Coordinates of C-alpha atoms in Angstrom, one line a residue:
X1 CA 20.2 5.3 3.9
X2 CA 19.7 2.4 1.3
X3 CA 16.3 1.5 2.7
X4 CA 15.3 5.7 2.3
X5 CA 16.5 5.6 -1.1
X6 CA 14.7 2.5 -2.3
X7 CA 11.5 3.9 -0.7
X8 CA 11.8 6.9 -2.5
X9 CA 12.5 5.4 -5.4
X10 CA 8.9 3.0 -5.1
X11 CA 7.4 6.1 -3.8
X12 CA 8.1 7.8 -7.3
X13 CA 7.1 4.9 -9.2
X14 CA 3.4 3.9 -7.5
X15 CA 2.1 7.0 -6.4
X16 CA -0.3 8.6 -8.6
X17 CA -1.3 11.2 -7.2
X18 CA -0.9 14.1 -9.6
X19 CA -0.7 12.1 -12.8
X20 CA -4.3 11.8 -13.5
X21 CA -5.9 9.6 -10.2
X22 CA -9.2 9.1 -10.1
X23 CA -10.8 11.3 -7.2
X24 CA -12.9 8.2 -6.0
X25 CA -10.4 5.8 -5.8
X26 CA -8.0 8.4 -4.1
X27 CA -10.6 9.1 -1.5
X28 CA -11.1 5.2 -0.7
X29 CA -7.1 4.6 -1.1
X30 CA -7.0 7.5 1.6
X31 CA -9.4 6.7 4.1
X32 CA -8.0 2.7 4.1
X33 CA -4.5 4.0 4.7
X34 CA -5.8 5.7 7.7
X35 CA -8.0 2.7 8.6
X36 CA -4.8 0.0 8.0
X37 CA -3.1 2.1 10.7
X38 CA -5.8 2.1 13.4
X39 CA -9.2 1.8 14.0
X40 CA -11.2 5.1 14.0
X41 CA -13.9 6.9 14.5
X42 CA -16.4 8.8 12.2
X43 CA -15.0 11.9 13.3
X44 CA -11.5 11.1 13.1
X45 CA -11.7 9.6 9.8
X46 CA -13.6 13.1 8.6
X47 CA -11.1 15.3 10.3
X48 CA -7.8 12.9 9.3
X49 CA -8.6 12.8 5.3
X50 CA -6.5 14.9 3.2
X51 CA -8.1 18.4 2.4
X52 CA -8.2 17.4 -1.2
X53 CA -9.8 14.2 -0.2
X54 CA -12.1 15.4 2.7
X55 CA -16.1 15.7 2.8
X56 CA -16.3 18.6 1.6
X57 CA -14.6 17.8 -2.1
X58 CA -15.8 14.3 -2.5
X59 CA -19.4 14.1 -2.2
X60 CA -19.1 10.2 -2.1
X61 CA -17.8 9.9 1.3
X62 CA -20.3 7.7 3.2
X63 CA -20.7 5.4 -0.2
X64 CA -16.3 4.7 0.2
X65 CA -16.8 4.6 4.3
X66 CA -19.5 1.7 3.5
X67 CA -17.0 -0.1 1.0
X68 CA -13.8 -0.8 3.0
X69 CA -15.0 -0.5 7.0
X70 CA -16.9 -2.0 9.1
X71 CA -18.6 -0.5 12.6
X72 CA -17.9 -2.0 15.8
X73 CA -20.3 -0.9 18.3
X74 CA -19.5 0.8 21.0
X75 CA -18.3 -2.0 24.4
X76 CA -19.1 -1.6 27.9
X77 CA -15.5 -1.9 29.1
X78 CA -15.0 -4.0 32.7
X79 CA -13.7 -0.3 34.4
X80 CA -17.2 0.7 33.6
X81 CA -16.2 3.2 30.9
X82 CA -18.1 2.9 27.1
X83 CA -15.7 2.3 24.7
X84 CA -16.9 4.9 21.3
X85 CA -17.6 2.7 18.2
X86 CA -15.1 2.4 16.0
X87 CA -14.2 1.3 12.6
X88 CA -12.2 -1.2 10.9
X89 CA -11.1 -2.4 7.5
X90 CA -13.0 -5.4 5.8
X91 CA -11.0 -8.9 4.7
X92 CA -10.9 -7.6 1.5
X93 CA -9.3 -4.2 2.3
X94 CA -6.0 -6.3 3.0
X95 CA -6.0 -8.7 0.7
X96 CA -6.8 -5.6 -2.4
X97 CA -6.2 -2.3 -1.0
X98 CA -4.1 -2.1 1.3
X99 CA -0.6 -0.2 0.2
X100 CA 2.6 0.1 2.4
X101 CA 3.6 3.0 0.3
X102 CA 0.8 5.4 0.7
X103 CA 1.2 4.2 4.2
X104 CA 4.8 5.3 4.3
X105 CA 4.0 8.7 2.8
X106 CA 1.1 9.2 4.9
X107 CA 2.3 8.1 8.3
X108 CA 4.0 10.5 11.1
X109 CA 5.9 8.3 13.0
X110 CA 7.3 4.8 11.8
X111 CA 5.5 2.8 14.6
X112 CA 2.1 3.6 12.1
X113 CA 3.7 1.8 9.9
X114 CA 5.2 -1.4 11.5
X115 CA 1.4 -0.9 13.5
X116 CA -0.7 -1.8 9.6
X117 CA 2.6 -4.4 8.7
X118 CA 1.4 -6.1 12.5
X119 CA -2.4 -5.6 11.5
X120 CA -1.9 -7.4 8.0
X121 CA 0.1 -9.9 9.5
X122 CA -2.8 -10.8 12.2
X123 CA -5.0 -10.9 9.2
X124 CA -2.9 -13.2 7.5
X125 CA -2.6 -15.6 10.1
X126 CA -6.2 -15.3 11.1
X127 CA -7.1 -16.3 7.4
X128 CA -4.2 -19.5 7.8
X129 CA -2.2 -18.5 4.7
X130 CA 0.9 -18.3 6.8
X131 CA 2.6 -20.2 9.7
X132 CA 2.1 -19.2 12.9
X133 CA 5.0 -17.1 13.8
X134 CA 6.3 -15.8 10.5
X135 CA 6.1 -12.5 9.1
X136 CA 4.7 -11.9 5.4
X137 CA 6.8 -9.2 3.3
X138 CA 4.6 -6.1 2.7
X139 CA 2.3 -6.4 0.1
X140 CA 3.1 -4.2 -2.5
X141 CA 0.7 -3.3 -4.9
X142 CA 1.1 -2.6 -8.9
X143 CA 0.3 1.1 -9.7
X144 CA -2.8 2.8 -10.9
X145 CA -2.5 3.6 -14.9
X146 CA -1.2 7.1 -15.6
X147 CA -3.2 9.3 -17.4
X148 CA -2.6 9.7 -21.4
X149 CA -1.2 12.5 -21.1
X150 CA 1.9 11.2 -18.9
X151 CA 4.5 8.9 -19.5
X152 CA 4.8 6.0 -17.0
X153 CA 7.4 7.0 -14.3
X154 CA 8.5 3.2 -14.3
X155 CA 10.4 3.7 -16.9
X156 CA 13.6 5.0 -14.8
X157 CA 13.9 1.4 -13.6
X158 CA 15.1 0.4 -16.9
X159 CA 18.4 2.2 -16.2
X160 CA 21.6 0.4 -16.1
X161 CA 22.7 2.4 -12.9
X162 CA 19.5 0.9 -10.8
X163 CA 20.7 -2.6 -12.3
X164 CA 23.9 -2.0 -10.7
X165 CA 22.5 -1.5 -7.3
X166 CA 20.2 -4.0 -7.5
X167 CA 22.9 -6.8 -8.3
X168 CA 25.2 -5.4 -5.5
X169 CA 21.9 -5.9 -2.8
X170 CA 21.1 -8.9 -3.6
X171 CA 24.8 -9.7 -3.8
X172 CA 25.4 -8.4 -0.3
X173 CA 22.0 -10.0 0.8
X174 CA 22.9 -13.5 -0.4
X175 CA 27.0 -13.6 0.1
X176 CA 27.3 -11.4 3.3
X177 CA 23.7 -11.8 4.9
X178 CA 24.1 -7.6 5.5
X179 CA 20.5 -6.5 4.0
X180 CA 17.4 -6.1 5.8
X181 CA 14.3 -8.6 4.7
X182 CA 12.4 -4.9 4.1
X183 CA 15.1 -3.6 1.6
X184 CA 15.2 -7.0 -0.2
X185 CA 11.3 -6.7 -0.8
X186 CA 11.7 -3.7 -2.1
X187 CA 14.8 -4.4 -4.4
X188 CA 12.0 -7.5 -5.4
X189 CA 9.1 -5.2 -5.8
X190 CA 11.6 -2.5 -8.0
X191 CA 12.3 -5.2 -10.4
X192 CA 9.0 -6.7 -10.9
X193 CA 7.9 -3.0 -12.0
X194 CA 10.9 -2.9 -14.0
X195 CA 9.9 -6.3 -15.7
X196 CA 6.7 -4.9 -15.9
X197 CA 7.4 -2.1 -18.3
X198 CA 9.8 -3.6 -20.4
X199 CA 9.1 -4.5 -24.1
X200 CA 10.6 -7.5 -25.1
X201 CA 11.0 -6.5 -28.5
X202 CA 13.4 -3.8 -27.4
X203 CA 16.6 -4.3 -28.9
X204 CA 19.7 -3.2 -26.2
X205 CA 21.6 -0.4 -27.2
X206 CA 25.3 -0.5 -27.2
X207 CA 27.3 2.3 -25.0
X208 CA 30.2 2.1 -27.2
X209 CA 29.8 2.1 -31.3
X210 CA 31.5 -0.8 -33.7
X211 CA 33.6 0.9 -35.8
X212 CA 34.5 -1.1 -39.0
X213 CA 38.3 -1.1 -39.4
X214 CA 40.2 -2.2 -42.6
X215 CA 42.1 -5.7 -41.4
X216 CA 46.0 -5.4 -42.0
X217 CA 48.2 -8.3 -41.6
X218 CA 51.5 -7.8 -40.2
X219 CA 54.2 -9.9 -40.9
X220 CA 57.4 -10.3 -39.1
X221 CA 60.0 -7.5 -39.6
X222 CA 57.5 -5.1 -40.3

């Protein structure tokens, strides 16, 4: 239930989906979300992209195909059978694009997501920017700017009620050792957003008002 709502939460926060996205970039962040949880196929990829991101409303398909994928050719398999060609995201797909969010949204089961956490980790390991072995926290990504004419949805991290949940994770995840490694990169990623959006000129507001009281001495046998 904690891990739901804190996804929820950085779902609300990154997505930008209708506050003023840029088509292009929400075709190409699209088709790698579909890539980072499998290979595919021309077809597949046409048929599996959002209706409002499909062929038929962006016009730059091929040019955003070309940008994150690469084509394997087809493979003569040992059973005999041809193997269709397939394609797969470029280094720089996981290292830039690729978002565990949209992923979450966008997958059906939870196995298409633990599959592009696997994938990212081979490419990690691959690359030798991790030890053998160990597992890399999901790379989350800072959100696209909202459009003028929205206010940055951020801004709910700055309340004192998400502070208070936040303390008690990390309390629990330190003291007791209760909390998931996947909850307490997201409690991580919540607060570097919240950092991100805070002014430090802001000056705190008090929850209770000072009210100026005449002092009165009282002596004994008053």
């Amino acid at each position: 239930m904690l891990e739901s709502c804190l996804t929820f939460l950085a779902s609300i926060i990154s997505l930008r989906t209708n506050l003023g996205a840029n088509q292009t970039r929400l075709s190409q962040l699209e088709m790698v979300t579909l890539l980072c949880m499998g290979d595919k196929t021309h077809s597949q990829l046409m048929e599996l992209m959002p209706e409002r991101c499909g062929t038929v409303q962006s016009k730059d398909f091929e040019a955003a195909l070309a940008e994150v994928a690469e084509y394997r050719a087809p493979n003569l398999e040992a059973s005999g059978n041809m193997q269709q060609g397939m394609y797969v995201p470029k280094g720089h797909v996981w290292e830039e694009l690729y978002d565990p969010i949209h992923v979450l949204l966008r997958a059906v089961h939870r196995r298409e997501f633990q599959n592009s956490m696997d994938r990212f980790n081979e490419y990690v390991n691959q690359t030798g920017r991790m030890r053998s072995g160990s597992s890399a926290w999901p790379p989350y990504r800072e959100p696209a700017k909202c459009h003028e004419a929205y206010s940055d949805p951020r801004k709910i991290l700055k309340s004192r009620v998400f502070h208070a949940l936040v303390w008690l994770v990390l309390y629990k995840a330190v003291t007791q050792h209760t909390v998931s490694e996947h909850v307490v990169s997201l409690v991580i990623y919540l607060l570097e957003m919240a950092v991100a959006v805070t002014d430090p000129t802001d000056q705190p507001t008090q929850v209770c008002t000072v009210k100026q009281t005449t002092e009165r001495n009282v002596n004994d046998g008053d």
